[in-house]
Structures are given as C-alpha cells and as structure tokens.
Tab-separated table of C-alpha atoms in Angstrom:
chain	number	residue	atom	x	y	z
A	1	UNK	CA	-95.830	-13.999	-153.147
A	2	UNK	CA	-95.171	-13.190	-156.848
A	3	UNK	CA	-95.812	-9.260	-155.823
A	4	UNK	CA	-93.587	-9.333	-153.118
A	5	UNK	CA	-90.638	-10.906	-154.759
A	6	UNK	CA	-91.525	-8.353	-158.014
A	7	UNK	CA	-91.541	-5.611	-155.261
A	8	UNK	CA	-87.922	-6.597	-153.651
A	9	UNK	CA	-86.689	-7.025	-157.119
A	10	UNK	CA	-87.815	-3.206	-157.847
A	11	UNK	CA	-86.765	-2.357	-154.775
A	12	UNK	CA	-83.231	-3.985	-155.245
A	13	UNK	CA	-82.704	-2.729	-158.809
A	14	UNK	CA	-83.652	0.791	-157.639
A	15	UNK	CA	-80.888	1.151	-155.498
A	16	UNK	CA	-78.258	-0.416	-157.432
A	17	UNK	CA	-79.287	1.928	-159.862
A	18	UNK	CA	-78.607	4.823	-157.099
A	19	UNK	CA	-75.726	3.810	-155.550
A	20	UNK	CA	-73.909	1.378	-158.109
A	21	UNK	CA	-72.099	2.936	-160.644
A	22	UNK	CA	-70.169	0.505	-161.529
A	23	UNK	CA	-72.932	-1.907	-163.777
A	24	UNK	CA	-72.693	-1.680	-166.794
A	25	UNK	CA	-74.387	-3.036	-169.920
A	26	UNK	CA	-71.919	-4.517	-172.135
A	27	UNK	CA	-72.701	-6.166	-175.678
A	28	UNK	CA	-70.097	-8.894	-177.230
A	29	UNK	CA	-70.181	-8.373	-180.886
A	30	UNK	CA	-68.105	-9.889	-183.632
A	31	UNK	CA	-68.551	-11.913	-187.149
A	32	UNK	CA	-70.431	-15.422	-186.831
A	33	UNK	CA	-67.389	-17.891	-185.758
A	34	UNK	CA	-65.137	-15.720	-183.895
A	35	UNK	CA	-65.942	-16.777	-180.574
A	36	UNK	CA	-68.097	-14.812	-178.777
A	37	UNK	CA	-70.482	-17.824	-177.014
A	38	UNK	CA	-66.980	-18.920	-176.463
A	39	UNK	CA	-65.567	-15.815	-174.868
A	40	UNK	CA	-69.565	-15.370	-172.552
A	41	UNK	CA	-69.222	-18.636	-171.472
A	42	UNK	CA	-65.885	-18.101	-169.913
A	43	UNK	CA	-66.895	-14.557	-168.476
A	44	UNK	CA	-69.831	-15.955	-166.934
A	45	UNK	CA	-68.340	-19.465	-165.991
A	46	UNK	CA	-65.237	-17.752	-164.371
A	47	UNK	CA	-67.211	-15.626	-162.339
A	48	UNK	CA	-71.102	-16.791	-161.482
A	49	UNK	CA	-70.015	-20.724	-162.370
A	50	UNK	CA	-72.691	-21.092	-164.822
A	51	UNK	CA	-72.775	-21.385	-168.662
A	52	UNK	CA	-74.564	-19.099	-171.058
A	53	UNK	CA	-74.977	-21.062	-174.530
A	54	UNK	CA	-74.440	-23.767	-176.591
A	55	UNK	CA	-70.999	-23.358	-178.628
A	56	UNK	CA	-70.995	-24.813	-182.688
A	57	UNK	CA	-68.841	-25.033	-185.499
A	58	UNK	CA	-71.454	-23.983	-187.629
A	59	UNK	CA	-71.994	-20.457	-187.877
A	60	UNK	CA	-75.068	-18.372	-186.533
A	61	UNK	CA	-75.427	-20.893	-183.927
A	62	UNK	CA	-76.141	-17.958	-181.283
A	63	UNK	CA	-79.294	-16.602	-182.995
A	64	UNK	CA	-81.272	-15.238	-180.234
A	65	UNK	CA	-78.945	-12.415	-177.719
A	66	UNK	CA	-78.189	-14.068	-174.475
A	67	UNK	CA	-78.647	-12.086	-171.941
A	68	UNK	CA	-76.809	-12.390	-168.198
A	69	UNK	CA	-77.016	-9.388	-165.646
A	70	UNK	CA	-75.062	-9.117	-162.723
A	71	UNK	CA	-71.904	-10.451	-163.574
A	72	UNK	CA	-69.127	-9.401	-161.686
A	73	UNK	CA	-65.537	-8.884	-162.031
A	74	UNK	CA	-63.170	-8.406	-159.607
A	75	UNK	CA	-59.714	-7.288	-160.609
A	76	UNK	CA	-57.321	-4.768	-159.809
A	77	UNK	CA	-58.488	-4.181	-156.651
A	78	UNK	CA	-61.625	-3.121	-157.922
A	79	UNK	CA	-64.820	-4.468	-158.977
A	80	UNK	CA	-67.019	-4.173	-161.775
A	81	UNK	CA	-70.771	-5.425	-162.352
A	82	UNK	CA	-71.519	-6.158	-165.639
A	83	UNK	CA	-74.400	-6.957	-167.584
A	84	UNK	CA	-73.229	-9.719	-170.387
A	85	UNK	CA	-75.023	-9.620	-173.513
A	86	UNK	CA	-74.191	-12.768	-175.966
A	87	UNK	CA	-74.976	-11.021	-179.205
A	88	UNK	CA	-76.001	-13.132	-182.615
A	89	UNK	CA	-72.581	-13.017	-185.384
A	90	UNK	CA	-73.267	-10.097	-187.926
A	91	UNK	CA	-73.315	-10.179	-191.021
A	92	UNK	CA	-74.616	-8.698	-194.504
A	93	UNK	CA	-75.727	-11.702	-196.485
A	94	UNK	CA	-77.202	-15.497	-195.049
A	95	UNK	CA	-77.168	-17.624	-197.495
A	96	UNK	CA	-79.283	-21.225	-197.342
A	97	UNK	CA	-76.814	-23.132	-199.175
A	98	UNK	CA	-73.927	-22.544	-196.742
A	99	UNK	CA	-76.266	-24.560	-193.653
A	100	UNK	CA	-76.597	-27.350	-196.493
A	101	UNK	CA	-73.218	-27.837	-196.469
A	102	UNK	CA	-72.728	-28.520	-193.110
A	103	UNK	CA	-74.822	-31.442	-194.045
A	104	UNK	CA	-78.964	-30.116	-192.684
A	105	UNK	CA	-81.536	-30.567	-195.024
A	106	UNK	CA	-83.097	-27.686	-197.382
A	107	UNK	CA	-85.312	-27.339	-194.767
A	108	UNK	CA	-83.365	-26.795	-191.861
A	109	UNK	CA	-81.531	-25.008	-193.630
A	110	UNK	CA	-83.648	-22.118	-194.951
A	111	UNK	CA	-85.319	-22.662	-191.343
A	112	UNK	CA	-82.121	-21.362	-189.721
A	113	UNK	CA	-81.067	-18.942	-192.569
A	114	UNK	CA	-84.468	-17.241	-191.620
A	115	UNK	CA	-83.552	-17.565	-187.825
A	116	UNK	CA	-80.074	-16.013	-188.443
A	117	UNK	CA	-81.460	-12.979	-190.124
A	118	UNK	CA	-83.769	-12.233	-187.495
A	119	UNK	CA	-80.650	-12.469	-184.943
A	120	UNK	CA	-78.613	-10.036	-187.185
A	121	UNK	CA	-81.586	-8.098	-186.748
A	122	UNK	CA	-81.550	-8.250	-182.908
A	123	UNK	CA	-78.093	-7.769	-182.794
A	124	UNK	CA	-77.950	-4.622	-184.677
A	125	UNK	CA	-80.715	-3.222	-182.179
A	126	UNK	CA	-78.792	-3.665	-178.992
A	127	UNK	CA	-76.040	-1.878	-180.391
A	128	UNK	CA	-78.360	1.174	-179.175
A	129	UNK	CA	-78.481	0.009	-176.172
A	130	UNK	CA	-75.062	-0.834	-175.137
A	131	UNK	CA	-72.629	1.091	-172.601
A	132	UNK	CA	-69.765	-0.616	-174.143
A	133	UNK	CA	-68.607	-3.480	-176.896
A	134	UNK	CA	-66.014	-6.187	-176.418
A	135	UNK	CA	-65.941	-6.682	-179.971
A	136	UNK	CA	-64.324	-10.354	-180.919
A	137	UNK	CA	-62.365	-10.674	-184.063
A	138	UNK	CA	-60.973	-14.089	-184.790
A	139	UNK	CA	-56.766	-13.729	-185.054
A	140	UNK	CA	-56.705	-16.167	-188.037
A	141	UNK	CA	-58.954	-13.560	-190.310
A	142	UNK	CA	-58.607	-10.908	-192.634
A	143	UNK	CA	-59.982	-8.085	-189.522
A	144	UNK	CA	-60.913	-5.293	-191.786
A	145	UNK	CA	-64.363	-7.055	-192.495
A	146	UNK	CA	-67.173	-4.998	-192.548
A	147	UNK	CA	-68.804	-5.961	-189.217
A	148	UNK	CA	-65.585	-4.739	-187.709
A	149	UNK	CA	-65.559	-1.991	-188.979
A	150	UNK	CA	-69.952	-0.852	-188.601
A	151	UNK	CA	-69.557	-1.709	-184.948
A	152	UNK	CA	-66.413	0.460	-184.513
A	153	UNK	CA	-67.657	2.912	-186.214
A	154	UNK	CA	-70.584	3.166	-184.069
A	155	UNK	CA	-68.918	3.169	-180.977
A	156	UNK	CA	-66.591	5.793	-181.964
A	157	UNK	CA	-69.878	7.739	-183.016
A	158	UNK	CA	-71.514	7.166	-179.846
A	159	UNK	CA	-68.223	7.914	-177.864
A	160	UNK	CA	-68.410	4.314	-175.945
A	161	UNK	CA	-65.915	2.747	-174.643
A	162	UNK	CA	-64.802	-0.717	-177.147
A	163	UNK	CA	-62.255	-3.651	-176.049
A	164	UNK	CA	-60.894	-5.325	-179.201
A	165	UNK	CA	-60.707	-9.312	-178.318
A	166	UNK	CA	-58.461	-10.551	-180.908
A	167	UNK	CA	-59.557	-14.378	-179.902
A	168	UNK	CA	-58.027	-17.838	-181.168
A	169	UNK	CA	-54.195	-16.689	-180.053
A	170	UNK	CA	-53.982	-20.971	-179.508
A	171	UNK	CA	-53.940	-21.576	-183.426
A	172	UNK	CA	-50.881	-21.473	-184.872
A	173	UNK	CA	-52.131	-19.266	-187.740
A	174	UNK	CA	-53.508	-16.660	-185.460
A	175	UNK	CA	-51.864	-13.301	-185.938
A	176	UNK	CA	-53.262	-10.454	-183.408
A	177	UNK	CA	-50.613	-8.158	-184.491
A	178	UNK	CA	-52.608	-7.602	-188.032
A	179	UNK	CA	-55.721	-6.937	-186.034
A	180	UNK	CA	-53.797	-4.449	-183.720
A	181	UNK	CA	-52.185	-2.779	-186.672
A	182	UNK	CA	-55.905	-2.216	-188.655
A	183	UNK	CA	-57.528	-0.557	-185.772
A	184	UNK	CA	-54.210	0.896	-183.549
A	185	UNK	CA	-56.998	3.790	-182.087
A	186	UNK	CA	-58.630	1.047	-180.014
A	187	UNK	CA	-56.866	-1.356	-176.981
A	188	UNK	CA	-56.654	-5.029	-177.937
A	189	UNK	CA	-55.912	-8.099	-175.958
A	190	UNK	CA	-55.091	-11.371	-177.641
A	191	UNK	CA	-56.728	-14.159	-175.938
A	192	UNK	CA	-57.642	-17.594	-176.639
A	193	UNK	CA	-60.869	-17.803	-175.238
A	194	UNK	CA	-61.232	-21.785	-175.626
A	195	UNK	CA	-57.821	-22.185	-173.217
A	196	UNK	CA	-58.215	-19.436	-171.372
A	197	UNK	CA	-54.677	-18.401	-172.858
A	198	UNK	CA	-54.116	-14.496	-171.094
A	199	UNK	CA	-57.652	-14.270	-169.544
A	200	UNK	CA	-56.611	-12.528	-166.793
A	201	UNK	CA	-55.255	-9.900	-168.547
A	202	UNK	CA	-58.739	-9.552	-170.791
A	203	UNK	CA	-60.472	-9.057	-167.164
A	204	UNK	CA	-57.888	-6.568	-165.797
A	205	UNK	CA	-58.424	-4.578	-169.337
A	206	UNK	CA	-62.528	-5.171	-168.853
A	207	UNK	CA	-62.059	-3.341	-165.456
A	208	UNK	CA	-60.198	-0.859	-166.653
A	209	UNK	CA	-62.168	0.203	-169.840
A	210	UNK	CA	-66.065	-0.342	-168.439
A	211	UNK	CA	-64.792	0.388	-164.663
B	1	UNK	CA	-75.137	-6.621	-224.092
B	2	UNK	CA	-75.112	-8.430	-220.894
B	3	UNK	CA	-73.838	-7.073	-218.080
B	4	UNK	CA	-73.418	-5.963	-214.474
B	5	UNK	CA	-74.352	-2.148	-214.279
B	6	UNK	CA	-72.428	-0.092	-211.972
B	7	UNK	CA	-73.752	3.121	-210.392
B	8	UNK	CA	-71.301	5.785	-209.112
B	9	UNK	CA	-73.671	7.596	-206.817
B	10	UNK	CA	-72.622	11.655	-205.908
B	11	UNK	CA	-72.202	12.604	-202.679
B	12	UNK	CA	-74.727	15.441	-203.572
B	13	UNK	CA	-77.344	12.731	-204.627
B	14	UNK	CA	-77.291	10.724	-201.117
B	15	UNK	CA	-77.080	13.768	-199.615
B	16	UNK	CA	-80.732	15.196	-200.897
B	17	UNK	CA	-82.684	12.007	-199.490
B	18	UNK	CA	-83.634	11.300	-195.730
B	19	UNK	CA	-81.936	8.447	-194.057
B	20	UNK	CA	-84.539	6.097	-194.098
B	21	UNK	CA	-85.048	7.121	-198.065
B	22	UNK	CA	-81.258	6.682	-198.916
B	23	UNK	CA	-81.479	3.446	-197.134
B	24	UNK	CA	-84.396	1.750	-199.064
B	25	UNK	CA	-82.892	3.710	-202.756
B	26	UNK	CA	-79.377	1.468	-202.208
B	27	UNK	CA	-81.216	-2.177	-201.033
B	28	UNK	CA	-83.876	-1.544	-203.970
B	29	UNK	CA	-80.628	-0.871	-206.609
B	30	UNK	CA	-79.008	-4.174	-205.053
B	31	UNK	CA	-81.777	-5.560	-205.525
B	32	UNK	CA	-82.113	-4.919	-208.912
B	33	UNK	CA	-78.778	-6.481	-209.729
B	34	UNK	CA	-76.929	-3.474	-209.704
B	35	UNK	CA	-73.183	-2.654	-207.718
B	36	UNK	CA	-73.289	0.774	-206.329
B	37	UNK	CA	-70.353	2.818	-205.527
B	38	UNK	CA	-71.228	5.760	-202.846
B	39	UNK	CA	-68.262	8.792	-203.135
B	40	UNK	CA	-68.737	9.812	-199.776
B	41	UNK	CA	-70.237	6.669	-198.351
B	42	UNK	CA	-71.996	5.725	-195.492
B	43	UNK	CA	-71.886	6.723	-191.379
B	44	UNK	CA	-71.901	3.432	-189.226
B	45	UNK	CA	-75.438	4.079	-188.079
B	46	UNK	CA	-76.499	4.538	-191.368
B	47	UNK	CA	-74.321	0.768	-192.179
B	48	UNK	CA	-76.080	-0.800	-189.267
B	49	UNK	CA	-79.425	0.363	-190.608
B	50	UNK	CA	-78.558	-0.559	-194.160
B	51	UNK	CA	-77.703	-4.558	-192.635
B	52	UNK	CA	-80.743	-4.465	-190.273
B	53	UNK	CA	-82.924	-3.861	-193.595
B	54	UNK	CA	-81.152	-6.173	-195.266
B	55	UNK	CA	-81.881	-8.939	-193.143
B	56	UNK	CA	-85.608	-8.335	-193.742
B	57	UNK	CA	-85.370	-8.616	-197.204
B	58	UNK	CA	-83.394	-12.061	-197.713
B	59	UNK	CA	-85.515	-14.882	-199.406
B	60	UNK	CA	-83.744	-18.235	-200.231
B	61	UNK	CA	-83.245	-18.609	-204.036
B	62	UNK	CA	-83.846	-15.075	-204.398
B	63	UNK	CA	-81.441	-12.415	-202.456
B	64	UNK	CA	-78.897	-13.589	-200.097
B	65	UNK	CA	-77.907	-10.343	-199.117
B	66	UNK	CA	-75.472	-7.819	-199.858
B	67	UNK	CA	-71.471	-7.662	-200.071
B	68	UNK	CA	-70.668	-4.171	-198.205
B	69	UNK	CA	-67.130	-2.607	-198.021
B	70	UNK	CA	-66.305	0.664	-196.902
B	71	UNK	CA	-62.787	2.181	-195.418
B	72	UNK	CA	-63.323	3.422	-191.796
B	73	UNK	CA	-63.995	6.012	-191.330
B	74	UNK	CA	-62.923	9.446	-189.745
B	75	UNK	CA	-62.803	11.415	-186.872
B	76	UNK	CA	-63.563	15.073	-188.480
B	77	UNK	CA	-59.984	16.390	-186.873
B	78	UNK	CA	-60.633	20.285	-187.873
B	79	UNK	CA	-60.777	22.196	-185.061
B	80	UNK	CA	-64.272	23.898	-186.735
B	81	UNK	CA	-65.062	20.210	-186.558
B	82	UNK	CA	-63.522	19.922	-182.672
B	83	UNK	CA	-65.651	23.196	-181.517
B	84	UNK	CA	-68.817	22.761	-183.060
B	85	UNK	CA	-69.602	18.987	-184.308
B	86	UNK	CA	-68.989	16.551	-181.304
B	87	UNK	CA	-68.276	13.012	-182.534
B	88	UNK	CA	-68.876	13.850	-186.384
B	89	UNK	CA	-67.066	10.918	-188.067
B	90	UNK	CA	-65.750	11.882	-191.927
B	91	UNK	CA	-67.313	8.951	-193.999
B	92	UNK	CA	-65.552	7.293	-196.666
B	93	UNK	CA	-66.237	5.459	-199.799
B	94	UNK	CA	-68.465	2.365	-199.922
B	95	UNK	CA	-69.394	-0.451	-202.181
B	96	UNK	CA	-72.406	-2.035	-202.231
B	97	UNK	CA	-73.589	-5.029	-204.232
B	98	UNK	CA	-75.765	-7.998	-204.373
B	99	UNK	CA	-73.685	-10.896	-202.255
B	100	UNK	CA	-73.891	-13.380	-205.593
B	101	UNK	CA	-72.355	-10.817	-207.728
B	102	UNK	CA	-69.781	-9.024	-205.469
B	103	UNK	CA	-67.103	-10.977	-203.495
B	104	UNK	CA	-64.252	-8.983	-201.601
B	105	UNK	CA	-60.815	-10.522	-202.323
B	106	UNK	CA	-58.888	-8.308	-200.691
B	107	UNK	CA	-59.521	-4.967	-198.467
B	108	UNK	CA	-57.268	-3.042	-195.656
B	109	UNK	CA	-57.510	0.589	-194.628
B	110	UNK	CA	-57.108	2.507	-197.984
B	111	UNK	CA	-57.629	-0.477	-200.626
B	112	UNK	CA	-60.593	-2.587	-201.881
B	113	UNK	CA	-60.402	-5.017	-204.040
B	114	UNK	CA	-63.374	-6.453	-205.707
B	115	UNK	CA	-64.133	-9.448	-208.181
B	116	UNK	CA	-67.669	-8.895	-209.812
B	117	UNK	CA	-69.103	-12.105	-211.275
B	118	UNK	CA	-71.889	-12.235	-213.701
B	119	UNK	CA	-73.073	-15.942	-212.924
C-alpha cells in the first residue's frame, strides 16, 4: 500500500512539476519577534484552514523551519501555489541570559539558546533554496538591522523576487513609512498580521510578485 | 594599558584569502576580543556565511555571538558592470565585534553608530 501511495505521490509531483508553473517555494524570513509564525499561520489558516505553529512572546520560539507545501492563493483572478516555509528569527548573537529573563531556568535556558542557534543555522541554509522571501520586519523597529539587510542583500544577489511585510500596523507606535523609506528598491505592504489589518492586499501583492 | 583593540582591515587584505578563510580570520579576531572594521566589507552571502558560523561557535558564558553592521549594499550601476558582471552587488563597510563589547545605538543607510564597552 505504502508503494502505491509513494508511487501516486511521485506520480502527482511529477506532473505538477511539468505542467504547474505557478508553485513556488517561498521562505518567510525576518528578526526573532516580528511575526512571521504570526504572518504563516494566517497564510495557511486563510487558505488550507489549518495552523502551522505555536506563536510566543519570547523570542526564537520557531526554532525548527516549518514547512507547508501546496498552499494556494487565489487572487486577482489568478492563482498561485505556494510552498510556505516558517523560517527560525535570525540573528548574530543568542545569548542564555536573555531566556532567563523571561523567567526559565539556567537550564532551559542554555537548552534553548543551543536550540536557537541551530535554527539560525537552518534558516540561513534555506535561503539557498528559496524562489522568493516575504521578509517580515516589525513597524515598531529600527528596520535597518542587520538581518534585514543579509537577506536583502541576498535576494538582490540571487535576482529573486522579495515582498517587504512591514507587520504590527495595529500598534500605535508602528511606523511602515520608515521601513518603506530604508529599502524604497523593494515593494512593501503594511499589515497587521495578528488582525488581519490589509491582508488582502498582502495576498493580491503575493500573487503578483511570486505569480 | 587595557583596552579594546580595533583592527581596520584593507580591502587588499580580505581580498587575498578564500571565502571560507576570510570567514574563519574575522570569527577567530572576534573571538579574541577584538572589533574589526572591514573597508570594503562583506557580500550578503559572505554575511550569511559569517552568521551561520557564528552560530556554531556560541557557548554560554563564553561567546554570545557577534554585533554585525554593514550599509547595504550596491548594485554595481557601471555599464562595464551592466555588460559583463550580472548581479555584482558593490559591498560596503562593515563592523564586526564580539556582541558583549559592541552594541549598535544607532544605524540608517550611510551612518553607524557604535558604543564599545570594555566590561
């Protein structure tokens, strides 16, 4: 039975490949925090009615990539089938201490430090993998960190297409202009991932960049 | 005298090693304490390496990581550039420094500011 079922799988995948354009493996990327289990879960929810992760306050909660294929998005008219991949946050230094004050133990702590870093790890790998980045920047930060600016770079390098989410739009300290001023080059679309504030408009821009 | 040293590394000096050897030369100088300053700094696949390595090396109580800043970089806009080098990005300055001694205060497209700590 298990042959069969690997068989039609094979046999399905084969011809999507061949006759499907339109599928395309897409990587959300962003800073630990800025929403991007947030932003998946929505995707996914909106569209297959499922959920992809557990969302936290406390950073590096996503440390393993999530991985959803077959999403699709219907908008303008058009379709798209994407393949969602829930990255781990990046970032260039994990320190212990800062899980310690989010009240674990030493323990746990250094425990999930060491988990983080192998997620940063992962992360950075699919970025060679990747047909495109919806790269989330949370509205209320400084956005010339650089994260933003390694995963930009690489997708400009690479010549992939990149959809700037700038995410959090529902706090009253949120400013997406700043974000759309640092990186003008790239399209943005300010959403609020938790309300779903201008969603529709992130899905017709989704269509249109990775269509 | 006590101190942080701070290494202003040529563009000709990265520019003699292999990726891989450039790489491993800037985590062992974190490492060491030291803040480096690259003139011509790093591409982004070169960055993403540099934090991929990174992560390897953390150890609680030890090395927490690195603080990184660079300016974005640059399409190469010549038309020699256009013609001949597809998707060559002009790289730009970067700072690198052990994450206990380095903290960013403030940085947009043409300005870093740094504060370096010697606690």
């Amino acid at each position: 039975m298990g042959v069969i079922r690997s068989f039609k799988k094979n046999f399905s995948n084969f011809f999507k490949k061949l006759f499907n354009k339109k599928n395309a493996r897409i990587g959300i990327y962003g800073p630990p925090n800025a929403g991007k289990t947030t932003l998946a879960n929505r995707i996914v929810r909106d569209w297959t009615g499922d959920a992809m992760g557990s969302v936290s306050h406390i950073a590096h909660e996503t440390r393993r990539a999530r991985r959803r294929e077959g999403v699709t998005i219907q908008s303008n008219g058009g379709s798209i089938s994407l393949d969602i991949i829930d990255t781990p946050g990046l970032a260039t230094k994990i320190d212990f201490h800062e899980f310690m004050e989010q009240g674990m133990n030493e323990a746990e702590s250094k425990r999930r430090a060491k988990e983080a870093t192998e997620g940063v790890i992962e992360a950075v790998k699919w970025l060679e993998n990747l047909d495109g980045v919806i790269l989330v920047m949370d509205a209320t930060e400084d956005p010339y960190t650089q994260v933003n600016v390694t995963v930009i770079g690489n997708m400009e390098a690479r010549s992939l297409p990149l959809l700037i989410v700038a995410n959090k739009v529902d706090l009253p300290e949120s400013s997406p202009s700043t974000i759309r001023e640092a990186f003008p080059q790239h399209p943005m679309v300010a959403i609020s991932a938790l309300e779903g504030k201008n969603i529709e408009t992130f899905y017709d821009e989704i269509a249109k960049r990775f269509g | 005298m006590q101190g942080i040293q701070m290494d202003l590394v040529s563009e000709d000096r990265l520019a003699k090693m292999p990726p891989v050897e450039k790489i491993r030369f800037i985590i062992d100088e974190v490492k060491s304490g030291k803040i480096l300053v690259l003139e011509k700094g790093l591409t982004p696949e070169e960055e993403a390496t540099l934090i991929e390595m990174t992560m390897t090396q953390i150890q609680p109580d030890d090395f927490a990581g690195i603080e990184m800043e660079s300016y974005p970089s640059q399409p190469d806009s010549s038309l020699i550039g256009k013609l001949f080098k597809k998707n060559v990005v002009r790289t730009r300055l970067t700072v690198i420094g052990p994450a206990n001694k380095l903290k960013t205060l403030k940085k947009d497209r043409d300005m870093i500011s740094a504060l370096v700590s010697n606690k």
